[in-house]
Amino acid sequence: MASRQSMLQNHPEICRHLLWFFGVAACVKLLLIPSYHSTDFEVHRHWLALTRSLPLSQWYSDETSPWTLDYPPFFAYFEYFLSFFARLVDPQIVDVHQGLNYEADTVVYFQRISVIVSDLCLVYGIYRLTRKLEAKKRVAMWILVIWSPALVIVDHMHFQYNGFLLGLLMLSISYLQDGRDVMGGFLFAVLLCFKHLFAVAGPVYFVYLLRHYCRGGLLKGLGRLAAMGTVVVAVFAAAFGPFFYHGQIQQVISRMFPFGRGLCHAYWAPNFWVFYIILDKGLAFLLKKFGIDIPTPAASFTGGLVGDSSPFAVLPQVTPLSTLIMVLLALSPCLVKIWKNPHPGSVARWISYAYTCGFLFGWHVHEKASLHFVIPLAIVAVQSLEDAQHYFLLSIATCYSLFPLLYEAQEYPIKVVLLLLHSMLMWFGFSAKFSKVKPPTISDNKKTRKKGSSSSSSRSGEEGEFVIGWGGKCYIIGIVIVETWGQLLHPYFLGDKLPFAPLLLISIYCGVEVVYSWVWQLKRIMAD
């Protein structure tokens, strides 16, 4: 009781420190307002204008701009809410015709600041997750999330609202960890109605809530299942109901799932399909060398329609359905583990693994989707030394994979400095937390179970320190070599030839770490 009262008394101090972290991050983000932004900036500006200028029945059918609305309805409502403030700042921002490609200072400042303010959702999610942790763990997680360079690059330079959406995910995880399953499920349903790409974790939520919440006998379980189902249905009804009423539901669904975009994004994400494509190209090259005629594929990896000729010369064609099956197969061992032991403390690890599977095997995956598993993994990274060592390399690799998003010369020093600073902060944070901790071995865990003590106590009772092995050091050196080739050696030796080669090399090299992380996470889940 006394410790609980002490914890409650410390909450104002925790809030002050967390807001200081957010304030420092906000200052950096304000300085980056004039920096490069992608076409996503105009996408979101047009959505402001579209939702403000047109009736709801035309939101998902309007084609005034090529940047049509393709997010679920809650995000459209979010843009509609922001449009009220945008109109006060500059009415042309929300003009669906006159505002096309509008890039005045007013729209730049408004949209940049709207992303910064929306990050408060992420701050609250982190607060709920860290309010009961010891100080070193708490600060380490703040560094990993609030000061994430990947979030700065994607949201505050390239331009998106991932911090806001990940805040909803973190809030959902925090409620599940607290045993408040209905609230956790409600927030996840809300998140899906903001951005449907988060649905990859749906099977994890379903199995976990079925086993953890819907328990206590047949009648009680069915009652709880009905209650949870009612909550989820109510959320989706609030999101999609108005469009169903206007007869637009089919149009909404077709916009949300444009499978004709192709297997890969224009810049290939560092996932399994990079290696699959390279293998296909290599096999085709070898077969031609042996005199076997290989037809040249007509379709593209990044575009074309489903049903067009296969873009693969040798290997089987990949369809959206086959990628879905691969994601579910990769998820299945984790789902079995959840079914056997639905423990709230492992929720963050399971959800992160689900998003890793989606990133690795999904259809038309963007490189930015690495945020979906890197940010939740920060919750796990502070739990043990092994998790911290794994996260350190994964965070560096995934952040480096985002470098091609900022291709202009003036942004190059910024992204390099952001990654270097964060790597040093991670090192110091993990070193401070794990300076006297050694990860438990399998034999240690067996001894612990025999003694009847918890695994967490065994992790803190032995000497050890945060170090990166030779494999990790070599991988980091490899990043330096890859970047040196792309920035200096490739232009010097090849000039304008093979311009896509440096990007491909980044995708392949970072993909190695992502594949390793997927295997490592699965082994960790099965061993827990």
XYZ file of C-alpha atoms in Angstrom:
528
model
C 0.000 0.000 0.000
C 2.817 2.371 0.898
C 4.651 1.653 -2.362
C 1.436 2.332 -4.307
C 0.991 5.687 -2.574
C 4.627 6.543 -3.274
C 4.115 5.668 -6.933
C 1.057 7.900 -7.155
C 2.987 10.761 -5.558
C 5.743 10.371 -8.174
C 3.349 10.625 -11.120
C 3.514 14.462 -11.384
C 7.310 14.255 -11.423
C 7.216 11.540 -14.097
C 4.893 13.718 -16.189
C 7.250 16.690 -15.889
C 10.257 14.663 -16.982
C 8.342 13.075 -19.873
C 7.103 16.467 -21.066
C 10.703 17.695 -20.951
C 11.673 14.846 -23.301
C 8.755 15.755 -25.555
C 9.701 19.443 -25.423
C 13.264 18.732 -26.552
C 11.956 16.569 -29.395
C 9.412 19.254 -30.355
C 12.163 21.896 -30.549
C 14.133 19.714 -32.971
C 11.003 19.081 -35.028
C 10.228 22.806 -35.200
C 13.703 23.414 -36.569
C 12.984 20.852 -39.297
C 9.805 22.565 -40.541
C 11.524 24.018 -43.660
C 13.109 20.666 -44.557
C 12.178 18.372 -47.441
C 8.720 16.829 -47.528
C 7.418 14.101 -49.828
C 4.241 13.921 -51.885
C 2.550 12.663 -48.702
C 2.493 16.314 -47.646
C 0.213 17.207 -50.551
C -1.761 13.999 -49.974
C -2.729 15.074 -46.479
C -3.317 18.685 -47.517
C -5.708 17.481 -50.209
C -7.504 15.301 -47.677
C -8.010 18.386 -45.519
C -9.583 20.154 -48.493
C -11.574 17.140 -49.635
C -13.202 16.480 -46.263
C -13.885 20.186 -45.700
C -15.206 21.111 -49.171
C -17.169 18.009 -50.206
C -20.079 16.151 -48.633
C -19.245 12.890 -46.876
C -20.866 10.878 -49.672
C -18.143 12.057 -52.089
C -15.052 11.631 -49.919
C -14.090 8.234 -51.322
C -15.214 8.835 -54.900
C -13.648 12.243 -55.595
C -10.804 12.255 -58.132
C -9.964 15.954 -58.245
C -6.405 15.017 -57.305
C -4.467 11.805 -57.996
C -3.994 11.601 -54.209
C -7.389 10.070 -53.486
C -8.507 9.214 -49.945
C -7.483 5.621 -49.167
C -7.366 5.528 -45.353
C -10.284 4.235 -43.227
C -13.070 6.630 -42.155
C -11.727 7.603 -38.721
C -8.671 9.112 -40.381
C -10.967 10.972 -42.762
C -12.847 12.310 -39.725
C -9.488 13.280 -38.208
C -8.620 15.262 -41.347
C -12.081 16.845 -41.222
C -11.425 17.924 -37.618
C -8.060 19.445 -38.569
C -9.651 21.241 -41.515
C -11.557 23.554 -39.156
C -8.259 24.921 -37.827
C -6.642 24.906 -41.284
C -9.428 27.124 -42.611
C -8.767 29.655 -39.846
C -5.066 29.722 -40.717
C -5.497 29.966 -44.503
C -8.780 29.257 -46.362
C -6.898 28.171 -49.501
C -5.539 25.137 -47.641
C -9.007 23.586 -47.649
C -10.032 24.652 -51.140
C -10.378 21.426 -53.101
C -9.594 23.109 -56.452
C -7.534 26.238 -55.730
C -5.510 24.437 -53.085
C -3.971 21.804 -55.391
C -0.186 21.657 -54.826
C -0.465 24.649 -52.494
C 2.835 25.096 -50.613
C 2.648 28.488 -48.943
C 4.333 28.931 -45.553
C 0.923 28.821 -43.877
C 0.180 25.285 -45.051
C 3.728 24.091 -44.289
C 3.661 25.417 -40.735
C 0.105 24.257 -40.085
C 0.654 20.685 -41.228
C 4.068 20.350 -39.585
C 2.747 21.644 -36.249
C -0.349 19.422 -36.475
C 1.941 16.377 -36.559
C 3.934 17.630 -33.566
C 0.775 18.248 -31.522
C -0.713 14.884 -32.492
C 2.423 13.231 -31.048
C 0.957 13.962 -27.618
C -1.089 10.787 -28.134
C 2.190 8.844 -28.312
C 3.458 10.663 -25.230
C 0.379 9.615 -23.267
C 0.749 6.032 -24.439
C 4.378 5.991 -23.296
C 3.382 7.542 -19.987
C 0.888 4.759 -19.303
C 3.449 2.108 -20.238
C 6.283 3.530 -18.126
C 4.550 5.041 -15.095
C 5.147 1.911 -12.998
C 8.677 1.160 -14.197
C 11.901 1.912 -12.383
C 13.619 5.149 -13.394
C 16.336 3.677 -15.624
C 13.877 1.566 -17.617
C 11.521 4.504 -17.915
C 14.151 6.896 -19.252
C 15.526 4.258 -21.626
C 12.085 3.742 -23.170
C 11.554 7.492 -23.505
C 14.837 7.733 -25.425
C 13.869 4.855 -27.715
C 10.408 6.193 -28.568
C 10.101 9.936 -27.921
C 13.534 10.581 -29.439
C 13.242 7.976 -32.193
C 15.111 9.217 -35.304
C 12.940 7.003 -37.506
C 9.819 8.825 -36.340
C 11.496 12.178 -36.959
C 12.508 11.164 -40.490
C 9.136 9.655 -41.458
C 6.716 12.010 -39.695
C 8.484 15.332 -39.364
C 10.501 15.390 -42.583
C 8.990 12.947 -45.085
C 5.564 13.697 -43.494
C 3.001 11.348 -41.975
C 1.073 10.892 -38.712
C 2.644 7.646 -37.485
C 3.374 9.002 -34.000
C -0.326 9.643 -33.410
C -1.326 6.192 -34.681
C 1.417 4.404 -32.750
C 0.227 6.285 -29.676
C -3.134 4.533 -30.024
C -1.320 1.197 -30.337
C 0.790 1.884 -27.250
C -2.330 2.873 -25.303
C -4.006 -0.380 -26.343
C -0.974 -2.396 -25.219
C -0.828 -0.536 -21.903
C -4.456 -1.387 -21.112
C -3.921 -5.032 -22.030
C -0.891 -5.170 -19.734
C -3.027 -3.689 -16.950
C -5.635 -6.403 -17.439
C -8.224 -4.008 -18.903
C -8.943 -6.139 -21.948
C -12.119 -4.406 -23.122
C -10.396 -1.022 -23.241
C -7.394 -2.554 -25.007
C -9.613 -4.197 -27.600
C -11.653 -1.015 -28.040
C -8.531 1.070 -28.754
C -7.215 -1.485 -31.231
C -10.544 -1.397 -33.080
C -10.309 2.404 -33.138
C -6.755 2.141 -34.497
C -7.896 -0.149 -37.322
C -10.511 2.426 -38.301
C -7.717 5.010 -38.521
C -5.263 2.860 -40.494
C -6.152 -0.653 -41.589
C -2.517 -1.708 -42.118
C -2.318 -2.283 -38.370
C -4.709 -5.226 -38.838
C -1.721 -7.587 -39.094
C -1.834 -7.862 -35.298
C -5.544 -8.749 -35.425
C -4.980 -12.515 -34.985
C -2.835 -11.844 -31.904
C -5.548 -9.669 -30.370
C -8.264 -12.181 -31.242
C -6.538 -15.223 -29.746
C -5.296 -13.321 -26.696
C -8.667 -11.767 -25.844
C -10.464 -15.065 -26.495
C -8.183 -16.912 -24.089
C -7.540 -14.193 -21.517
C -10.799 -12.226 -21.401
C -13.414 -14.764 -22.506
C -12.711 -17.282 -19.759
C -14.455 -18.460 -16.620
C -16.800 -21.136 -17.947
C -19.032 -21.485 -20.985
C -21.776 -19.013 -20.065
C -19.431 -16.377 -18.673
C -17.079 -16.789 -21.627
C -19.886 -16.416 -24.168
C -21.151 -13.359 -22.320
C -17.739 -11.744 -22.396
C -17.268 -12.655 -26.046
C -20.607 -10.997 -26.829
C -19.592 -7.900 -24.844
C -16.248 -7.607 -26.630
C -17.921 -8.213 -29.990
C -20.457 -5.486 -29.256
C -17.677 -2.994 -28.505
C -15.814 -3.815 -31.720
C -18.971 -3.745 -33.862
C -19.943 -0.398 -32.339
C -16.551 1.088 -33.279
C -16.757 -0.150 -36.880
C -20.378 0.965 -37.133
C -19.391 4.476 -36.042
C -16.614 4.507 -38.652
C -18.269 2.876 -41.652
C -21.984 3.391 -40.859
C -22.346 6.811 -42.535
C -20.742 5.495 -45.738
C -22.962 2.433 -45.683
C -25.952 4.757 -45.371
C -24.820 6.717 -48.450
C -24.173 3.537 -50.453
C -20.418 4.189 -50.555
C -19.153 1.185 -48.617
C -17.950 -0.695 -51.710
C -16.063 2.384 -52.885
C -14.463 2.763 -49.441
C -13.291 -0.858 -49.429
C -11.886 -0.655 -52.965
C -9.885 2.460 -52.037
C -8.525 0.856 -48.870
C -7.342 -2.334 -50.605
C -5.810 -1.428 -54.000
C -4.119 -4.764 -54.673
C -3.166 -3.706 -58.188
C -0.252 -1.658 -56.839
C 2.189 -4.547 -57.092
C 4.176 -6.733 -54.720
C 6.763 -4.112 -53.746
C 6.833 -0.390 -53.227
C 8.864 1.824 -55.595
C 11.738 1.688 -53.105
C 11.892 -1.943 -52.034
C 11.369 -2.401 -48.308
C 14.070 -4.535 -46.645
C 11.988 -7.695 -46.389
C 11.773 -11.264 -47.680
C 10.646 -10.265 -51.170
C 13.900 -8.443 -51.872
C 15.735 -11.760 -51.636
C 13.012 -13.531 -53.620
C 13.321 -11.016 -56.472
C 17.133 -11.163 -56.449
C 17.008 -14.971 -56.530
C 14.639 -14.861 -59.504
C 16.889 -12.432 -61.377
C 19.954 -14.550 -60.576
C 18.328 -17.768 -61.749
C 17.141 -16.114 -64.965
C 20.664 -14.825 -65.623
C 22.232 -18.259 -65.056
C 19.665 -20.052 -67.216
C 20.307 -17.630 -70.087
C 24.035 -18.270 -69.720
C 23.307 -21.971 -70.231
C 21.354 -21.179 -73.391
C 17.865 -21.595 -71.941
C 15.476 -18.987 -73.324
C 13.735 -17.104 -70.508
C 10.847 -14.789 -71.519
C 11.137 -11.235 -70.232
C 8.300 -10.450 -67.780
C 5.876 -7.736 -68.914
C 4.581 -6.665 -65.502
C 6.331 -4.653 -62.826
C 7.135 -5.534 -59.226
C 5.858 -2.143 -58.118
C 2.756 -1.759 -60.251
C 0.474 -3.520 -62.704
C -2.834 -5.250 -62.106
C -3.511 -8.500 -60.355
C -3.787 -11.155 -63.026
C -1.208 -9.593 -65.362
C 1.693 -11.731 -66.510
C 4.019 -12.629 -63.692
C 6.908 -10.225 -63.075
C 9.004 -13.264 -62.125
C 10.933 -15.013 -64.860
C 11.637 -18.295 -63.045
C 10.071 -18.404 -59.573
C 6.301 -18.755 -59.011
C 4.106 -15.670 -59.215
C 3.286 -13.991 -55.904
C -0.306 -12.881 -55.302
C -1.904 -10.959 -52.420
C -3.478 -14.198 -51.211
C -0.137 -16.006 -51.109
C 1.427 -13.204 -49.064
C -1.515 -13.362 -46.638
C -1.016 -17.104 -46.227
C 2.699 -16.618 -45.594
C 2.000 -13.971 -42.936
C -0.489 -16.262 -41.171
C 1.897 -19.226 -41.343
C 4.684 -17.116 -39.853
C 2.297 -15.972 -37.110
C 0.946 -19.436 -36.279
C 3.641 -20.529 -33.748
C 3.080 -17.294 -31.842
C -0.695 -17.815 -31.864
C -0.267 -21.329 -30.464
C 1.934 -19.898 -27.710
C -0.696 -17.267 -26.867
C -3.411 -19.916 -26.767
C -1.415 -21.986 -24.296
C -0.340 -19.130 -22.035
C -2.099 -15.761 -22.580
C 0.090 -13.736 -20.209
C -0.400 -9.924 -20.272
C 3.310 -9.299 -19.787
C 4.105 -10.805 -23.193
C 1.533 -8.835 -25.202
C 4.010 -6.232 -26.497
C 6.407 -8.948 -27.690
C 3.647 -10.824 -29.529
C 2.276 -7.701 -31.203
C 5.752 -6.614 -32.299
C 6.358 -10.057 -33.772
C 3.063 -9.883 -35.677
C 4.059 -6.601 -37.302
C 7.485 -8.042 -38.118
C 5.750 -10.911 -39.946
C 3.567 -8.435 -41.829
C 6.579 -6.340 -42.797
C 8.598 -9.349 -43.889
C 5.992 -11.209 -45.954
C 3.227 -8.668 -46.660
C 1.978 -7.290 -49.990
C 3.236 -3.880 -51.188
C 4.995 -3.105 -47.915
C 6.414 0.378 -47.465
C 9.801 0.788 -45.796
C 8.086 3.142 -43.311
C 6.091 0.191 -41.930
C 9.167 -0.869 -39.930
C 7.938 1.648 -37.345
C 5.035 -0.696 -36.606
C 7.331 -3.229 -34.945
C 10.352 -1.135 -33.937
C 8.376 1.237 -31.699
C 6.432 -1.482 -29.772
C 9.665 -3.471 -29.417
C 10.992 -0.598 -27.300
C 8.656 -1.863 -24.557
C 10.436 -5.218 -24.698
C 13.952 -3.798 -25.129
C 14.195 -2.567 -21.530
C 13.153 -5.920 -20.038
C 16.414 -7.843 -20.454
C 19.963 -7.482 -21.684
C 19.398 -9.832 -24.626
C 16.379 -7.798 -25.726
C 18.390 -4.581 -25.494
C 21.231 -5.993 -27.612
C 18.752 -7.220 -30.220
C 16.921 -3.885 -30.306
C 20.110 -1.830 -30.606
C 21.077 -3.356 -33.961
C 17.513 -3.616 -35.274
C 16.804 0.043 -34.515
C 19.966 1.166 -36.310
C 19.285 -1.043 -39.352
C 15.636 -0.013 -39.762
C 16.459 3.675 -39.320
C 19.232 3.391 -41.905
C 16.780 1.709 -44.311
C 14.780 4.974 -44.245
C 17.692 7.074 -45.528
C 16.592 6.878 -49.201
C 13.356 8.662 -48.255
C 15.421 11.840 -47.797
C 17.397 11.974 -51.028
C 18.167 15.693 -51.226
C 21.703 16.791 -50.354
C 20.721 19.359 -47.723
C 18.979 16.687 -45.610
C 21.903 14.254 -45.680
C 23.774 15.644 -42.626
C 20.502 15.772 -40.683
C 19.625 12.102 -41.101
C 23.201 11.011 -40.381
C 23.414 13.120 -37.212
C 19.993 11.904 -36.033
C 21.045 8.259 -36.380
C 24.456 8.782 -34.765
C 23.055 10.730 -31.821
C 20.320 8.199 -31.188
C 22.774 5.297 -31.416
C 24.926 6.952 -28.765
C 21.921 7.687 -26.565
C 20.773 4.070 -26.870
C 24.256 2.881 -25.955
C 24.473 5.086 -22.874
C 20.903 4.302 -21.830
C 21.312 0.535 -22.114
C 24.758 0.660 -20.525
C 23.334 2.511 -17.520
C 20.432 0.092 -17.177
C 22.329 -3.165 -17.710
C 25.738 -2.284 -16.274
C 25.336 -5.013 -13.649
C 22.947 -7.385 -15.327
C 23.678 -10.608 -17.159
C 20.998 -12.307 -19.270
C 19.835 -15.680 -17.928
C 20.854 -18.845 -19.711
C 18.554 -21.791 -20.308
C 20.177 -23.613 -17.405
C 19.619 -20.559 -15.199
C 15.921 -20.573 -16.084
C 15.667 -24.281 -15.230
C 17.321 -23.665 -11.869
C 14.991 -20.730 -11.263
C 11.899 -22.809 -11.945
C 13.161 -25.515 -9.597
C 13.662 -22.932 -6.875
C 10.189 -21.506 -7.529
C 11.431 -17.962 -8.035
C 10.513 -15.606 -10.884
C 12.559 -15.278 -14.054
C 12.887 -11.541 -13.532
C 14.722 -12.046 -10.266
C 17.191 -14.406 -11.907
C 17.923 -11.785 -14.570
C 19.041 -9.215 -12.065
C 21.143 -11.339 -9.785
C 24.271 -11.870 -11.879
C 27.065 -9.646 -13.164
C 27.180 -8.536 -16.780
C 27.164 -5.452 -19.002
C 25.721 -4.116 -22.232
C 28.131 -5.055 -25.031
C 27.778 -5.731 -28.741
C 29.484 -8.884 -30.010
C 31.740 -9.186 -33.026
C 28.807 -10.032 -35.261
C 27.010 -6.839 -34.321
C 30.142 -4.735 -34.683
C 30.812 -6.179 -38.131
C 27.228 -5.440 -39.145
C 27.547 -1.788 -38.090
C 30.835 -1.510 -40.001
C 28.995 -2.999 -42.972
C 26.459 -0.147 -42.830
C 29.339 2.321 -43.088
C 30.716 0.407 -46.097
C 27.308 0.283 -47.826
C 26.792 4.008 -47.298
C 30.313 4.846 -48.469
C 29.724 2.866 -51.643
C 26.412 4.576 -52.348
C 27.577 8.118 -51.625
C 31.168 8.081 -52.889
C 32.379 4.971 -54.702
C 29.353 4.237 -56.898
C 29.199 7.783 -58.375
C 32.988 7.798 -58.839
C 33.326 4.421 -60.580
C 29.929 4.007 -62.284
C 28.632 7.546 -62.647
C 24.991 7.489 -63.755
C 24.995 3.768 -64.508
C 22.821 1.458 -62.386
C 21.265 4.311 -60.343
C 19.024 1.877 -58.455
C 21.956 -0.270 -57.249
C 22.757 1.732 -54.068
C 19.089 1.614 -52.997
C 18.944 -2.109 -53.709
C 22.097 -2.664 -51.676
C 20.555 -0.816 -48.700
C 17.385 -2.920 -48.960
C 19.344 -6.183 -49.105
C 21.710 -5.286 -46.285
C 18.997 -4.013 -43.933
C 16.817 -6.965 -44.948
C 19.433 -9.322 -43.507
C 18.966 -7.754 -40.069
C 15.167 -7.763 -40.350
C 15.139 -11.469 -41.253
C 17.523 -12.188 -38.365
C 15.279 -10.192 -36.026
C 12.232 -12.173 -37.134
C 13.978 -15.467 -36.372
C 15.318 -14.105 -33.072
C 11.913 -12.867 -31.948
C 10.278 -16.204 -32.782
C 12.911 -18.152 -30.855
C 12.479 -15.792 -27.907
C 8.700 -16.201 -27.940
C 8.910 -19.989 -28.063
C 11.522 -20.073 -25.279
C 9.584 -17.858 -22.847
